[in-house]
């Protein structure tokens, strides 16, 4: 079976150009046309994929060439894009910004998957100077095909005409613009990471999808990013076979949201997954393996603390030596206490011998590599909290950054509970999961 499809990567010269805003607008506008739209996100970000999923009505998928192999990225992209009419990928940072020069950048993924690039340029204080900027991005690396540009923060139609002239002279097609309008922007994130319950994201996305087609030529966008006829691969392979029959419990609610879709796919091959809420449920489900992902426990500290039956259930489970992995926010929840940014302290589960604090918040960010029982595992760290009154004993597992320099990040173990600020990506690492689950 063959089908005609389009695909493209939305990128920019730098962060804060409006990539996410334009991506969400395109996802919903194309969905409104009756198209099956598959969203992707370059890099390790957890928040943008949540917005993508809302806009497209399909689960967004992370693609990262640092945390996984190129073959893994190619396989995931082929699997999901083959059943969509349009595949829309949002880049990370600037087009060529990677962990080490271009390594792991949006450009790296674009050339790996042969995806054409649509640049988003913040034109708020720019007119014909867009020409040399576009020329540089078009010609810097010929393996990366910049086929069009959408301008953001354009003040008037006459402003856009100056920008179109720049595009004509450089040979990059101007596909349209989004006018400057504060009602069309996604609010700032909580300490750089937030999905606010007070913000009506659905309304913002709906407004974007209604506004964008008035000034962006969607038909032409689909034409210049057309990928021709493509065979739909067969995905009914051994990768779907069950490898074990464990009961696996994963926390998921307003406080615990940072999950990689493909991690869960692999984990599901080792048993039946049950989702539970530390905020709303009374006790932990019957389980052989507990996974507490990252999220926003600091925003729900009081409510998490008040759920004493869940806290007691988790403490009992961990102290009996059952296997547990807690990442970042999950580790904060297992600590003795959590101090929020206002200095108020709340009791948590009490398995970890430490308190986590949001006071004197300082961002820690970057890729991480650990050698876990002679198995290399990669991931990402992004948090503002810090450990105080820390009596935890770290495992003798050095954790390095993308350049191989050892970091202050530690992996802690007590009983059979492992905890770290690292968000691990194991979808491409079956030996790690088997080791973690104690499966031969």
XYZ file of C-alpha atoms in Angstrom:
440
model
C 0.000 0.000 0.000
C 1.371 3.442 -0.924
C 0.250 6.894 0.173
C 1.085 10.515 -0.523
C 2.418 12.362 2.503
C 4.052 15.561 3.698
C 6.538 16.025 6.498
C 8.588 18.895 7.873
C 10.583 20.113 10.833
C 9.797 23.466 12.442
C 13.008 25.096 13.611
C 14.451 28.562 14.203
C 17.720 30.458 14.481
C 17.353 30.489 18.287
C 15.029 29.735 21.167
C 12.148 32.143 21.867
C 11.403 32.593 18.176
C 7.934 31.067 18.493
C 8.541 27.472 17.338
C 6.044 25.989 19.763
C 3.354 28.547 18.953
C 3.679 27.970 15.194
C 3.873 24.193 15.644
C 0.681 24.066 17.716
C -1.107 26.298 15.220
C -0.093 24.061 12.309
C -0.957 20.830 14.117
C -4.498 21.939 14.860
C -5.056 23.779 11.558
C -4.053 20.684 9.580
C -6.135 18.453 11.846
C -9.095 20.758 11.204
C -8.707 19.933 7.516
C -9.423 16.298 8.303
C -5.796 15.189 8.005
C -4.123 12.625 10.253
C -1.334 14.659 11.807
C 1.511 13.018 13.734
C 3.562 15.292 16.011
C 7.197 14.724 16.991
C 9.618 16.593 19.236
C 13.384 16.773 18.744
C 15.290 16.340 21.967
C 14.410 15.416 25.544
C 11.702 18.005 26.321
C 8.641 16.666 28.183
C 6.343 19.699 28.036
C 6.065 20.468 24.315
C 4.889 16.918 23.503
C 2.002 17.342 25.967
C 0.888 20.477 24.087
C 1.424 18.717 20.737
C -0.830 15.871 21.804
C -3.552 18.322 22.758
C -3.278 20.134 19.419
C -3.082 17.100 17.119
C -5.179 14.588 19.005
C -2.319 12.087 18.620
C 0.478 11.275 21.048
C 3.627 13.260 20.291
C 6.874 11.278 20.238
C 10.397 12.358 21.239
C 13.279 11.761 18.816
C 16.757 12.186 20.261
C 20.026 11.118 18.650
C 22.034 11.614 21.858
C 19.889 9.487 24.153
C 19.341 6.768 21.539
C 20.877 5.354 18.377
C 20.258 6.712 14.901
C 18.673 3.376 13.964
C 16.224 3.714 16.849
C 15.266 7.245 15.771
C 14.796 6.126 12.164
C 12.642 3.199 13.252
C 10.380 5.292 15.486
C 9.944 7.934 12.810
C 9.101 5.357 10.137
C 6.593 3.631 12.424
C 4.587 6.698 13.354
C 4.913 8.758 10.172
C 3.864 5.874 7.923
C 0.278 5.978 9.205
C -0.098 9.782 9.136
C -0.975 12.198 6.340
C 1.341 14.866 7.713
C 4.255 14.521 10.126
C 5.132 17.707 11.995
C 8.299 17.829 14.077
C 9.223 20.648 16.432
C 12.928 21.323 16.805
C 14.904 22.109 19.935
C 16.709 25.423 20.565
C 18.260 26.794 17.366
C 18.495 24.635 14.240
C 22.180 23.745 14.649
C 22.379 23.736 18.476
C 23.399 20.303 19.754
C 25.078 18.724 22.749
C 28.448 19.106 21.042
C 28.311 21.477 18.078
C 25.623 19.914 15.811
C 25.490 16.541 17.553
C 21.905 15.774 18.548
C 20.610 19.033 17.060
C 17.440 19.540 15.044
C 19.656 19.780 11.948
C 21.215 16.437 12.857
C 17.788 14.769 12.945
C 16.587 16.597 9.819
C 19.458 15.285 7.711
C 19.241 11.801 9.271
C 15.559 11.480 8.352
C 15.715 13.606 5.160
C 13.075 15.991 6.530
C 12.738 19.460 4.966
C 13.013 22.381 7.379
C 10.629 25.293 7.823
C 12.298 28.132 9.705
C 10.395 30.314 12.144
C 11.964 33.759 12.410
C 11.158 36.336 15.033
C 10.675 39.413 12.829
C 9.692 41.798 15.619
C 12.713 44.051 15.066
C 13.737 42.917 11.597
C 12.993 43.635 7.944
C 15.386 43.095 5.018
C 18.104 41.943 7.429
C 16.292 38.621 7.290
C 18.113 38.040 3.979
C 21.660 37.366 5.295
C 20.199 35.402 8.219
C 18.263 33.134 5.853
C 21.218 32.869 3.490
C 23.411 31.561 6.305
C 20.922 28.974 7.504
C 20.187 27.813 3.969
C 23.824 27.379 2.965
C 25.668 26.442 6.169
C 25.100 22.708 5.710
C 23.775 21.523 2.357
C 22.582 18.238 3.900
C 19.889 20.258 5.694
C 17.167 21.477 3.311
C 15.637 24.770 4.395
C 12.636 24.980 2.057
C 10.556 27.753 3.588
C 10.084 30.296 6.322
C 7.206 31.505 8.480
C 7.721 34.851 10.174
C 6.483 35.495 13.679
C 5.595 38.776 15.424
C 4.935 40.609 12.143
C 3.407 44.030 12.788
C 1.692 44.840 9.455
C 1.228 43.485 5.899
C 3.741 46.086 4.681
C 6.263 44.753 7.206
C 5.749 41.295 5.709
C 6.439 42.635 2.193
C 9.957 43.656 3.284
C 10.465 40.157 4.670
C 9.202 38.557 1.449
C 11.709 40.597 -0.556
C 14.467 39.179 1.622
C 13.219 35.651 0.961
C 13.029 36.199 -2.806
C 16.613 37.438 -2.994
C 17.922 34.483 -0.981
C 15.810 31.789 -2.646
C 13.890 30.614 0.426
C 10.130 30.555 0.006
C 8.075 32.829 2.254
C 5.099 30.776 3.387
C 3.427 33.460 5.466
C 3.458 34.996 8.904
C 1.759 35.166 12.263
C 0.792 38.672 13.352
C 1.970 40.103 16.629
C -0.789 39.244 19.117
C -0.325 38.560 22.823
C -3.489 36.451 22.967
C -1.876 33.908 20.648
C 1.152 33.119 22.819
C 1.711 30.254 25.239
C 2.269 31.653 28.777
C 5.697 31.444 30.387
C 6.427 28.196 32.149
C 6.811 27.751 35.888
C 10.555 28.108 36.451
C 10.997 27.131 32.828
C 8.810 24.036 33.157
C 5.079 24.348 33.655
C 1.658 23.430 32.409
C -0.683 25.671 34.370
C -4.144 24.496 35.409
C -5.195 28.149 35.168
C -4.381 28.441 31.465
C -6.896 27.383 28.824
C -4.445 25.821 26.371
C -7.245 24.391 24.262
C -8.656 27.877 23.658
C -5.241 29.290 22.771
C -4.617 26.439 20.306
C -8.078 26.865 18.770
C -7.456 30.604 18.317
C -4.068 29.917 16.746
C -5.551 27.395 14.315
C -8.205 29.895 13.265
C -5.751 32.776 12.836
C -2.803 31.081 11.127
C -4.470 30.022 7.823
C -5.404 33.657 7.169
C -1.740 34.597 6.729
C 0.070 31.281 6.096
C -0.402 29.334 2.846
C -1.054 25.811 4.140
C -1.546 24.357 0.645
C 1.847 25.603 -0.456
C 3.424 24.411 2.796
C 2.194 20.884 2.104
C 3.428 21.094 -1.502
C 6.998 22.119 -0.670
C 7.228 19.451 2.036
C 5.631 16.660 -0.017
C 7.508 13.371 0.362
C 5.932 11.442 -2.502
C 4.729 7.874 -2.391
C 6.084 5.799 0.448
C 5.617 2.173 1.317
C 3.984 1.634 4.690
C 6.305 -0.726 6.613
C 5.036 -3.759 8.468
C 5.340 -3.195 12.207
C 3.964 -6.536 13.351
C 7.327 -7.801 14.507
C 8.908 -9.476 17.489
C 9.265 -6.035 19.087
C 5.655 -6.434 20.244
C 6.144 -9.812 21.913
C 5.871 -10.139 25.691
C 9.157 -10.743 27.519
C 7.724 -11.166 31.036
C 4.474 -11.052 32.979
C 5.087 -8.491 35.714
C 2.626 -6.121 37.333
C 3.994 -2.635 36.622
C 2.626 0.486 38.316
C 3.365 3.971 36.936
C 2.424 7.261 38.603
C 0.560 9.666 36.331
C -1.466 12.705 37.371
C -1.070 16.500 37.596
C 2.066 16.091 39.744
C 3.781 13.378 37.678
C 3.742 14.039 33.944
C 7.263 13.651 32.523
C 7.148 10.449 30.504
C 8.758 9.305 27.265
C 6.190 7.488 25.109
C 8.649 4.911 23.794
C 9.929 4.112 27.306
C 6.435 3.021 28.251
C 6.106 1.002 25.036
C 9.184 -1.049 25.933
C 8.197 -1.374 29.589
C 4.799 -2.752 28.540
C 6.550 -5.740 26.962
C 7.550 -6.874 30.451
C 4.067 -6.992 31.896
C 0.756 -5.268 32.465
C 0.910 -1.537 33.189
C -1.426 0.032 35.733
C -1.562 3.809 36.010
C -2.177 5.289 39.436
C -2.334 8.736 41.028
C -0.350 9.650 44.157
C -2.646 12.659 44.413
C -6.051 10.995 44.100
C -5.736 7.256 44.829
C -5.629 5.798 48.332
C -3.071 3.010 47.935
C -0.539 1.645 45.485
C -1.920 -1.085 43.193
C -0.509 -4.591 43.528
C 2.805 -4.370 41.730
C 6.153 -5.998 41.010
C 7.797 -2.803 39.750
C 7.032 0.823 40.604
C 7.972 3.759 38.381
C 7.698 7.316 39.719
C 8.531 9.708 36.842
C 9.275 13.394 37.116
C 6.783 16.216 37.222
C 5.655 18.977 39.552
C 5.429 17.582 43.105
C 6.432 21.007 44.434
C 3.224 22.521 43.051
C 1.097 19.856 44.744
C 3.184 19.312 47.874
C 0.374 19.977 50.330
C -2.073 17.656 48.587
C 0.552 14.913 48.194
C 1.378 15.251 51.881
C -2.279 15.067 52.921
C -2.716 11.726 51.135
C -1.263 9.822 54.088
C -2.657 6.436 53.033
C -0.835 6.579 49.681
C 2.371 7.723 51.365
C 2.176 4.828 53.838
C 1.425 2.356 51.037
C 4.471 3.472 49.018
C 6.752 3.469 52.063
C 5.704 -0.072 52.945
C 6.237 -1.239 49.353
C 9.754 0.203 49.133
C 10.858 -0.901 52.605
C 9.932 -4.490 51.746
C 12.653 -4.405 49.073
C 10.400 -4.224 46.033
C 11.870 -2.740 42.883
C 11.333 0.974 42.300
C 12.702 3.655 39.985
C 12.132 7.301 40.934
C 13.239 10.116 38.613
C 13.597 13.758 39.668
C 10.071 14.663 40.870
C 9.581 11.020 41.824
C 12.714 11.189 43.966
C 11.427 14.397 45.578
C 8.202 12.607 46.490
C 10.063 9.710 48.135
C 12.133 12.079 50.314
C 11.396 12.817 53.984
C 10.165 16.335 53.253
C 9.656 18.817 50.431
C 10.172 22.544 50.987
C 8.415 24.728 48.434
C 9.598 28.073 47.050
C 7.780 29.923 49.839
C 9.676 28.075 52.567
C 6.804 25.839 53.679
C 7.816 22.233 54.369
C 5.573 19.213 53.822
C 6.161 15.582 54.838
C 6.570 13.208 51.908
C 6.856 9.402 51.681
C 10.020 9.182 53.794
C 11.914 6.450 51.959
C 14.823 8.711 50.967
C 17.031 10.182 53.705
C 16.881 13.765 52.522
C 14.722 16.833 52.039
C 14.293 18.499 48.660
C 13.909 22.245 48.493
C 12.735 24.759 45.905
C 14.314 27.646 47.806
C 17.428 29.242 46.326
C 16.314 27.574 43.104
C 19.070 27.118 40.550
C 18.638 25.451 37.175
C 20.560 22.259 36.475
C 20.317 21.207 32.843
C 21.975 18.825 30.428
C 22.373 15.371 28.943
C 23.703 12.669 31.239
C 25.445 9.300 30.772
C 25.736 6.646 33.482
C 27.289 3.184 33.552
C 24.776 1.023 35.382
C 26.110 -2.490 36.116
C 28.282 -2.228 33.012
C 25.338 -1.052 30.917
C 25.504 2.481 29.544
C 22.255 4.379 30.056
C 21.602 7.892 28.807
C 19.171 10.538 29.900
C 18.563 14.172 30.685
C 18.556 16.348 33.778
C 16.459 19.497 34.203
C 15.450 20.746 37.634
C 15.529 23.705 39.987
C 15.216 21.902 43.313
C 18.176 20.864 45.420
C 18.902 18.260 48.082
C 19.348 19.368 51.703
C 19.912 17.310 54.842
C 21.073 14.645 52.420
C 22.177 11.458 54.147
C 21.658 9.216 51.122
C 24.565 7.056 50.029
C 25.115 7.201 46.270
C 25.879 4.182 44.149
C 29.428 4.125 42.798
C 28.143 4.993 39.337
C 29.817 8.055 37.789
C 27.414 10.271 35.858
C 28.948 12.396 33.115
C 27.650 15.101 30.797
C 27.577 14.940 27.010
C 31.291 15.750 26.816
C 32.267 12.983 29.248
C 32.931 15.299 32.205
C 31.738 13.923 35.543
C 28.820 15.848 37.070
C 27.458 16.237 40.596
C 24.484 14.075 39.643
C 24.209 10.880 41.679
C 22.185 7.673 41.527
C 20.987 6.602 44.968
C 19.859 3.195 46.169
C 18.084 2.160 49.361
C 16.495 -1.286 49.592
C 15.738 -1.922 45.882
C 14.637 1.651 45.290
C 16.763 3.600 42.816
C 16.446 7.375 42.632
C 18.167 10.146 40.703
C 17.652 13.554 39.153
C 18.246 11.854 35.777
C 15.295 11.258 33.472
C 16.361 8.048 31.762
C 15.683 7.071 28.153
C 15.640 3.278 27.927
C 13.423 2.690 24.881
C 16.560 1.750 22.950
C 18.122 -0.181 25.842
C 16.450 -3.511 26.573
C 19.461 -4.816 28.600
C 19.060 -1.899 31.039
C 15.378 -2.644 31.644
C 16.081 -6.337 32.167
C 18.766 -5.431 34.686
C 16.482 -2.975 36.470
C 13.654 -5.518 36.620
C 16.053 -8.330 37.620
C 15.081 -10.390 34.585
C 17.659 -12.807 33.176
